[in-house]
Every structure is written in structure tokens, then in C-alpha cells.
Short mmCIF file of C-alpha atoms in Angstrom, two decimals:
data_model
loop_
_atom_site.label_atom_id
_atom_site.label_comp_id
_atom_site.label_asym_id
_atom_site.label_seq_id
_atom_site.Cartn_x
_atom_site.Cartn_y
_atom_site.Cartn_z
CA UNK A 87 10.87 -33.91 2.10
CA UNK A 88 13.17 -33.13 -0.84
CA UNK A 89 14.44 -36.73 -0.88
CA UNK A 90 10.88 -38.01 -1.19
CA UNK A 91 10.17 -35.62 -4.06
CA UNK A 92 13.35 -36.63 -5.87
CA UNK A 93 12.56 -40.32 -5.44
CA UNK A 94 9.03 -39.78 -6.74
CA UNK A 95 10.37 -37.89 -9.73
CA UNK A 96 12.80 -40.68 -10.58
CA UNK A 97 10.08 -43.30 -10.30
CA UNK A 98 7.84 -41.29 -12.60
CA UNK A 99 10.62 -40.98 -15.16
CA UNK A 100 11.19 -44.73 -15.13
CA UNK A 101 7.46 -45.32 -15.53
CA UNK A 102 7.27 -42.98 -18.49
CA UNK A 103 10.19 -44.75 -20.18
CA UNK A 104 8.63 -48.14 -19.52
CA UNK A 105 5.41 -47.00 -21.17
CA UNK A 106 7.23 -46.39 -24.43
CA UNK A 107 7.24 -42.60 -24.35
CA UNK A 108 10.68 -42.53 -25.94
CA UNK A 109 14.18 -42.49 -24.61
CA UNK A 110 15.15 -39.98 -22.01
CA UNK A 111 16.14 -36.71 -23.64
CA UNK A 112 19.17 -34.64 -22.86
CA UNK A 113 19.28 -31.27 -21.14
CA UNK A 114 18.77 -29.34 -24.37
CA UNK A 115 15.03 -30.09 -24.62
CA UNK A 116 12.93 -32.67 -26.42
CA UNK A 117 14.85 -35.65 -27.81
CA UNK A 118 14.71 -36.00 -31.61
CA UNK A 119 12.15 -38.80 -31.38
CA UNK A 120 9.91 -36.46 -29.34
CA UNK A 121 9.94 -33.61 -31.86
CA UNK A 122 6.45 -34.61 -33.00
CA UNK A 123 5.11 -35.33 -29.50
CA UNK A 124 2.74 -33.00 -27.70
CA UNK A 125 1.57 -33.39 -24.10
CA UNK A 126 -1.71 -32.13 -22.67
CA UNK A 127 -2.00 -31.60 -18.91
CA UNK A 128 -5.60 -30.55 -18.18
CA UNK A 129 -6.97 -29.32 -14.86
CA UNK A 130 -8.36 -32.63 -13.65
CA UNK A 131 -9.01 -36.14 -14.92
CA UNK A 132 -12.39 -37.64 -15.89
CA UNK A 133 -14.14 -34.27 -16.31
CA UNK A 134 -16.22 -34.00 -19.51
CA UNK A 135 -14.98 -30.48 -20.27
CA UNK A 136 -11.36 -31.63 -20.35
CA UNK A 137 -12.25 -34.90 -22.09
CA UNK A 138 -13.91 -32.88 -24.85
CA UNK A 139 -10.80 -30.67 -25.02
CA UNK A 140 -8.60 -33.76 -25.27
CA UNK A 141 -10.76 -35.15 -28.10
CA UNK A 142 -10.42 -31.94 -30.10
CA UNK A 143 -6.68 -31.79 -29.44
CA UNK A 144 -6.07 -35.44 -30.37
CA UNK A 145 -7.96 -35.14 -33.64
CA UNK A 146 -6.08 -32.01 -34.64
CA UNK A 147 -2.69 -33.45 -33.65
CA UNK A 148 -3.30 -36.52 -35.78
CA UNK A 149 -4.42 -34.33 -38.67
CA UNK A 150 -1.19 -32.31 -38.48
CA UNK A 151 1.10 -35.35 -38.14
CA UNK A 152 1.78 -35.11 -34.40
CA UNK A 153 1.04 -37.38 -31.46
CA UNK A 154 -0.56 -36.16 -28.25
CA UNK A 155 -0.52 -37.83 -24.85
CA UNK A 156 -2.56 -36.67 -21.86
CA UNK A 157 -1.60 -36.70 -18.18
CA UNK A 158 -4.25 -35.36 -15.83
CA UNK A 159 -4.14 -34.88 -12.03
CA UNK A 160 -6.74 -36.67 -9.92
CA UNK A 161 -8.00 -33.38 -8.46
CA UNK A 162 -7.97 -29.75 -9.55
CA UNK A 163 -4.99 -29.01 -7.35
CA UNK A 164 -1.74 -27.13 -7.99
CA UNK A 165 0.43 -29.60 -6.06
CA UNK A 166 -0.94 -32.58 -7.97
CA UNK A 167 -0.61 -30.81 -11.30
CA UNK A 168 2.95 -29.78 -10.43
CA UNK A 169 3.82 -33.48 -10.08
CA UNK A 170 2.56 -34.06 -13.63
CA UNK A 171 4.58 -31.14 -14.97
CA UNK A 172 7.75 -32.14 -13.10
CA UNK A 173 7.49 -35.65 -14.52
CA UNK A 174 8.13 -34.20 -17.99
CA UNK A 175 11.56 -32.91 -17.02
CA UNK A 176 13.56 -36.00 -17.96
CA UNK A 177 11.61 -36.72 -21.15
CA UNK A 178 10.18 -33.43 -22.42
CA UNK A 179 7.73 -33.25 -25.31
CA UNK A 180 8.12 -30.75 -28.10
CA UNK A 181 5.22 -28.71 -26.72
CA UNK A 182 3.09 -28.67 -23.58
CA UNK A 183 -0.58 -27.73 -23.63
CA UNK A 184 -1.64 -27.01 -20.06
CA UNK A 185 -4.59 -25.65 -18.09
CA UNK A 186 -2.83 -24.13 -15.04
CA UNK A 187 -4.79 -24.93 -11.88
CA UNK A 188 -3.42 -21.84 -10.14
CA UNK A 189 -2.44 -18.66 -11.96
CA UNK A 190 0.57 -18.08 -9.67
CA UNK A 191 1.59 -21.38 -8.07
CA UNK A 192 1.98 -23.12 -11.44
CA UNK A 193 4.41 -20.51 -12.77
CA UNK A 194 7.66 -22.06 -11.47
CA UNK A 195 7.06 -25.65 -12.66
CA UNK A 196 5.90 -24.49 -16.09
CA UNK A 197 8.93 -22.20 -16.37
CA UNK A 198 11.15 -25.20 -15.60
CA UNK A 199 9.69 -27.12 -18.54
CA UNK A 200 9.89 -24.08 -20.80
CA UNK A 201 13.59 -23.71 -19.94
CA UNK A 202 14.14 -27.09 -21.61
CA UNK A 203 13.03 -25.62 -24.93
CA UNK A 204 9.44 -26.88 -24.68
CA UNK A 205 6.82 -24.63 -26.27
CA UNK A 206 4.04 -23.74 -23.83
CA UNK A 207 0.41 -23.20 -24.81
CA UNK A 208 -2.22 -22.42 -22.17
CA UNK A 209 -5.66 -23.93 -22.69
CA UNK A 210 -8.73 -22.91 -20.66
CA UNK A 211 -6.83 -21.29 -17.78
CA UNK A 212 -3.72 -19.12 -17.77
CA UNK A 213 -0.90 -17.79 -15.63
CA UNK A 214 -0.78 -14.20 -14.43
CA UNK A 215 2.72 -14.03 -15.90
CA UNK A 216 2.18 -13.66 -19.65
CA UNK A 217 5.83 -14.17 -20.61
CA UNK A 218 5.92 -17.98 -20.44
CA UNK A 219 3.33 -19.20 -22.95
CA UNK A 220 3.47 -18.74 -26.69
CA UNK A 221 -0.33 -18.70 -26.85
CA UNK A 222 -3.38 -18.83 -24.59
CA UNK A 223 -6.74 -20.17 -25.74
CA UNK A 224 -9.84 -19.94 -23.58
CA UNK A 225 -13.41 -18.81 -23.48
CA UNK A 226 -13.98 -15.15 -22.67
CA UNK A 227 -14.84 -16.00 -19.10
CA UNK A 228 -15.79 -12.46 -18.10
CA UNK A 229 -18.24 -12.39 -21.00
CA UNK A 230 -19.46 -15.83 -19.92
CA UNK A 231 -20.31 -14.48 -16.49
CA UNK A 232 -22.08 -11.52 -18.06
CA UNK A 233 -24.08 -13.85 -20.29
CA UNK A 234 -25.04 -15.86 -17.20
CA UNK A 235 -26.30 -12.72 -15.46
CA UNK A 236 -28.36 -11.73 -18.50
CA UNK A 237 -29.77 -15.23 -18.71
CA UNK A 238 -30.67 -15.38 -15.03
CA UNK A 239 -32.31 -11.95 -15.21
CA UNK A 240 -34.50 -13.20 -18.08
CA UNK A 241 -35.40 -16.31 -16.11
CA UNK A 242 -36.32 -14.21 -13.05
CA UNK A 243 -38.83 -12.34 -15.21
CA UNK A 244 -38.71 -9.12 -13.21
CA UNK A 245 -39.01 -10.84 -9.83
CA UNK A 246 -36.97 -9.13 -7.10
CA UNK A 247 -34.55 -10.92 -4.85
CA UNK A 248 -30.98 -11.98 -4.09
CA UNK A 249 -28.60 -14.03 -6.20
CA UNK A 250 -25.77 -16.23 -4.91
CA UNK A 251 -22.55 -16.87 -6.84
CA UNK A 252 -20.70 -20.15 -6.23
CA UNK A 253 -17.05 -19.94 -7.31
CA UNK A 254 -14.41 -22.65 -7.06
CA UNK A 255 -10.98 -21.73 -5.66
CA UNK A 256 -9.41 -18.30 -5.30
CA UNK A 257 -6.63 -18.06 -7.90
CA UNK A 258 -8.46 -20.05 -10.59
CA UNK A 259 -8.38 -17.56 -13.45
CA UNK A 260 -11.37 -18.86 -15.39
CA UNK A 261 -14.01 -19.22 -12.68
CA UNK A 262 -12.86 -16.08 -10.87
CA UNK A 263 -13.39 -14.12 -14.11
CA UNK A 264 -16.85 -15.66 -14.56
CA UNK A 265 -17.86 -14.64 -11.05
CA UNK A 266 -16.52 -11.10 -11.53
CA UNK A 267 -18.29 -10.72 -14.89
CA UNK A 268 -21.54 -11.95 -13.39
CA UNK A 269 -21.36 -9.59 -10.41
CA UNK A 270 -20.65 -6.60 -12.64
CA UNK A 271 -23.45 -7.40 -15.09
CA UNK A 272 -25.94 -8.06 -12.30
CA UNK A 273 -25.73 -4.36 -11.36
CA UNK A 274 -27.67 -3.60 -14.55
CA UNK A 275 -30.75 -5.29 -13.08
CA UNK A 276 -32.12 -3.21 -10.18
CA UNK A 277 -34.55 -5.96 -9.14
CA UNK A 278 -31.66 -8.32 -8.43
CA UNK A 279 -28.98 -7.93 -5.79
CA UNK A 280 -25.89 -9.99 -5.07
CA UNK A 281 -25.81 -12.29 -2.06
CA UNK A 282 -22.04 -12.47 -2.48
CA UNK A 283 -19.49 -14.93 -3.84
CA UNK A 284 -18.89 -18.18 -1.97
CA UNK A 285 -15.84 -20.38 -2.67
CA UNK A 286 -16.43 -24.14 -2.71
CA UNK A 287 -12.86 -25.47 -3.23
CA UNK A 288 -14.31 -27.13 -6.34
CA UNK A 289 -16.07 -29.72 -4.17
CA UNK A 290 -19.77 -30.50 -4.85
CA UNK A 291 -20.37 -31.26 -1.17
CA UNK A 292 -19.17 -27.79 -0.18
CA UNK A 293 -21.33 -26.19 -2.87
CA UNK A 294 -24.38 -28.05 -1.56
CA UNK A 295 -23.62 -26.88 1.97
CA UNK A 296 -23.24 -23.27 0.81
CA UNK A 297 -26.65 -23.43 -0.86
CA UNK A 298 -28.25 -24.91 2.26
CA UNK A 299 -26.78 -22.08 4.34
CA UNK A 300 -27.83 -19.40 1.83
CA UNK A 301 -31.41 -20.66 1.74
CA UNK A 302 -31.55 -20.33 5.52
CA UNK A 303 -29.90 -16.90 5.71
CA UNK A 304 -31.37 -15.31 2.57
CA UNK A 305 -35.14 -15.85 2.39
CA UNK A 306 -35.44 -13.82 -0.83
CA UNK A 307 -32.93 -15.97 -2.75
CA UNK A 308 -34.22 -16.19 -6.32
CA UNK A 309 -31.16 -17.34 -8.24
CA UNK A 310 -27.79 -19.08 -8.13
CA UNK A 311 -24.93 -18.86 -10.60
CA UNK A 312 -22.57 -21.83 -10.39
CA UNK A 313 -19.27 -21.14 -12.14
CA UNK A 314 -18.40 -24.73 -13.16
CA UNK A 315 -19.52 -28.35 -13.22
CA UNK A 316 -18.77 -29.25 -9.61
CA UNK A 317 -20.35 -26.14 -8.12
CA UNK A 318 -23.39 -26.64 -10.33
CA UNK A 319 -23.85 -30.26 -9.31
CA UNK A 320 -23.47 -29.29 -5.66
CA UNK A 321 -25.95 -26.42 -6.04
CA UNK A 322 -28.50 -28.75 -7.65
CA UNK A 323 -28.08 -31.17 -4.74
CA UNK A 324 -28.59 -28.38 -2.21
CA UNK A 325 -31.76 -27.19 -3.93
CA UNK A 326 -33.06 -30.73 -4.28
CA UNK A 327 -32.48 -31.46 -0.58
CA UNK A 328 -34.37 -28.28 0.36
CA UNK A 329 -37.25 -28.91 -2.03
CA UNK A 330 -36.42 -25.70 -3.91
CA UNK A 331 -35.73 -27.09 -7.39
CA UNK A 332 -37.30 -24.74 -9.93
CA UNK A 333 -38.21 -22.19 -7.26
CA UNK A 334 -34.64 -20.83 -7.19
CA UNK A 335 -33.30 -20.34 -10.71
CA UNK A 336 -30.02 -22.20 -11.22
CA UNK A 337 -27.69 -21.17 -14.03
CA UNK A 338 -24.69 -23.43 -14.45
CA UNK A 339 -21.51 -23.15 -16.46
CA UNK A 340 -20.50 -25.89 -18.91
CA UNK A 341 -22.58 -28.64 -20.49
CA UNK A 342 -21.42 -31.97 -19.08
CA UNK A 343 -23.70 -35.02 -19.47
CA UNK A 344 -24.93 -34.67 -15.88
CA UNK A 345 -25.64 -30.95 -16.33
CA UNK A 346 -27.46 -31.56 -19.61
CA UNK A 347 -29.59 -34.20 -17.90
CA UNK A 348 -30.20 -31.73 -15.05
CA UNK A 349 -31.34 -29.11 -17.55
CA UNK A 350 -33.66 -31.60 -19.20
CA UNK A 351 -35.28 -32.62 -15.90
CA UNK A 352 -35.55 -29.09 -14.52
CA UNK A 353 -32.78 -29.01 -11.91
CA UNK A 354 -31.01 -26.33 -13.97
CA UNK A 355 -32.84 -23.57 -15.78
CA UNK A 356 -29.91 -22.66 -18.04
CA UNK A 357 -26.34 -23.61 -18.88
CA UNK A 358 -23.56 -21.44 -20.30
CA UNK A 359 -21.72 -23.85 -22.59
CA UNK A 360 -18.15 -23.46 -23.75
CA UNK A 361 -16.57 -25.14 -26.77
CA UNK A 362 -13.72 -27.17 -25.21
CA UNK A 363 -13.11 -29.21 -28.36
CA UNK A 364 -12.35 -25.98 -30.22
CA UNK A 365 -10.02 -24.89 -27.41
CA UNK A 366 -8.10 -28.16 -27.74
CA UNK A 367 -8.03 -27.91 -31.52
CA UNK A 368 -6.74 -24.34 -31.49
CA UNK A 369 -4.23 -25.20 -28.76
CA UNK A 370 -2.65 -27.82 -30.99
CA UNK A 371 -2.69 -25.48 -33.96
CA UNK A 372 -0.82 -22.80 -32.02
CA UNK A 373 1.67 -25.30 -30.57
CA UNK A 374 2.47 -26.67 -34.01
CA UNK A 375 2.81 -23.16 -35.43
CA UNK A 376 5.30 -22.31 -32.67
CA UNK A 377 7.28 -25.50 -33.34
CA UNK A 378 7.37 -24.96 -37.09
CA UNK A 379 8.34 -21.29 -36.91
CA UNK A 380 5.00 -20.05 -38.20
CA UNK A 381 3.03 -17.05 -36.89
CA UNK A 382 1.42 -17.64 -33.50
CA UNK A 383 -1.59 -15.80 -32.10
CA UNK A 384 -0.95 -14.82 -28.48
CA UNK A 385 -4.59 -14.86 -27.31
CA UNK A 386 -7.59 -16.65 -28.78
CA UNK A 387 -11.14 -16.95 -27.47
CA UNK A 388 -13.70 -19.68 -28.11
CA UNK A 389 -17.44 -18.92 -28.31
CA UNK A 390 -20.00 -19.33 -25.53
CA UNK A 391 -23.66 -20.36 -25.75
CA UNK A 392 -26.64 -19.82 -23.44
CA UNK A 393 -28.67 -23.04 -23.43
CA UNK A 394 -32.13 -23.43 -21.88
CA UNK A 395 -34.55 -26.33 -21.92
CA UNK A 396 -36.38 -24.64 -24.79
CA UNK A 397 -33.36 -24.52 -27.11
CA UNK A 398 -31.23 -27.42 -25.87
CA UNK A 399 -31.99 -29.83 -28.70
CA UNK A 400 -30.93 -27.23 -31.26
CA UNK A 401 -27.64 -26.76 -29.41
CA UNK A 402 -26.74 -30.39 -28.74
CA UNK A 403 -23.42 -30.02 -30.62
CA UNK A 404 -22.13 -28.09 -27.60
CA UNK A 405 -22.80 -30.89 -25.09
CA UNK A 406 -19.57 -32.25 -23.60
CA UNK A 407 -18.25 -35.79 -24.12
CA UNK A 408 -17.31 -38.53 -21.70
CA UNK A 409 -15.01 -40.27 -24.16
CA UNK A 410 -13.48 -39.58 -27.56
#
């Protein structure tokens, strides 16, 4: 198994060199020609949240005289993201902006890169170990969950019933915090009770199946909080298949093109939008500050916005992008 990993690592290094990323650096860290190169490793490829983050990061890097390349895993998976991180070992950038896909499993590979002198900035998600990164930028995800609970309670309009929470994967710092914030805030509304938290492994099909099961087992289900894009899309599918669209209030997290369209056509009743472009922009700012010996802010939060069909046109600047 180790031989396969080593061979894969060598092949990745050759590929990076062939793509013109610069000559292979020595063991002391980024090679001189990489001193202005930043790398972004988001949670997963082709997701509008991370594309919007990349757009904000690229624009800010260019503004500050740096280059930024992006390498995203095909799935939100610690093993796949570890491969992306390990591939930096032979040709490290000056700084790595990363959204750890697991708050514990990603510690060792990120530490390996940091040991090469690479500055680490966490964007969106973070490690439990706070000693590795120079800065962490994210939404206040607990507050986001609380805002979702308040929004759903308003949508319920005093109606009594149960509310289901669809989370992604245990160990994902952002969505776990959203679910916890939602559950805590829901206690303030005596007419609403929790139907529990269900994990979907970040797969829309699993989210749809969880909704189908909940509709069968919980006749008084009045609301669903989906903690990210994939759980929201799966929840909408489950409600659509059961003919319950609009009857069960669906509050999603994020504002991808598909979610925005779902809000417009009534599949969602509200979205809690982040500002991923700002997260990317601030991530680059903190990375550059660390590289240039300037003051760095350890923790930064980006704003959140509750968007309904009634106010969506006024908040269109928070809709996520599919390309820069």
C-alpha cells in the first residue's frame, strides 16, 4: 500500500512540474520562484460556494501581486483531499489556503506542509488543533444555524410540529456547528420540536432518502433544515417525490444557482447565504500578511444573510457563482 502511495505521489509531482508550476523546491520550503505563489485547496470541486471563494481569492491575489492556483478533490472526502495536500510536498507554495474536510483527519497532512515553511490559512472549515494555521476565516456557523431556526419559526407562523435537521458528515466543523446552533435555538420556540439530526454523508440521494423516511415516521413534520447545498438539494427531491413541496418548510444553507432557482420556484422557503467571495478575499489578505511579516488576525468571520422569495431580488449579490 505504501509503495502505491509513493508512486502516486511521484507521478503527481512530475505532473505539477510539467504543468509549469515551477521547479521542484528544496527541503527548506517554497522555492524562490514560488515565493509569490498561493495554493487554494477547497473542500470539493465544481461546487458554487467554493467557486465563489476561488473567484474572491484570485481577484485579491492578483491585486496584491501574487498568483493563486486551485486544486480541488472530486468529493468532500479527507482521503481525496489528503492526496491534494501531499502533492504539494515536492513543490510547496508560499502559502496554502485550505478548507479541511475533516477537523481531525486533515491535521497530519497539513502539518507536513506547514513543516516545509508554508503558511497555512483555513478558509470555511478548520482543524480542531488551532496551532497549525496562522488564520481561520469562516462564517459564524453556529450563528448561521440559529438564524435558520429563527427563519423557520417565522415561516411556520405558530404552527406546531417537528423539525428535521439534515447534516453532512460527522467531523465537518462547519455543518456540525450549523446543526448544533439550529438545535439550540429551536428550543426557544415551544411550538416546534426537534426530530433529530440525520447525517447524509454529503450525498443528495441519502438526504432524499432521509426525508422520505422522516415523512413516513413523523406525521407532524413541518420543517427541514438542510445544512449545505447537497443536503438541501436532496431534501427538495424528497419533498418533491412525496408531493410535500411547500407543505413542509425547507430552509437551506448557501445560495448556489440551483438553490436560488429552488427558492424562486417554491421548493425552498428560505436560504441562509454566506459570503464565500469575502472568505476567499480575506484568506488571501491574511496569507499575504503572514508572508510579509505584517499583523495577522487569527479568526475572522464573514456575514450571513437570511433570504426568502420576498427579498431575494434585493439580495442577489449574495448568490453564488458557477465560474469566475
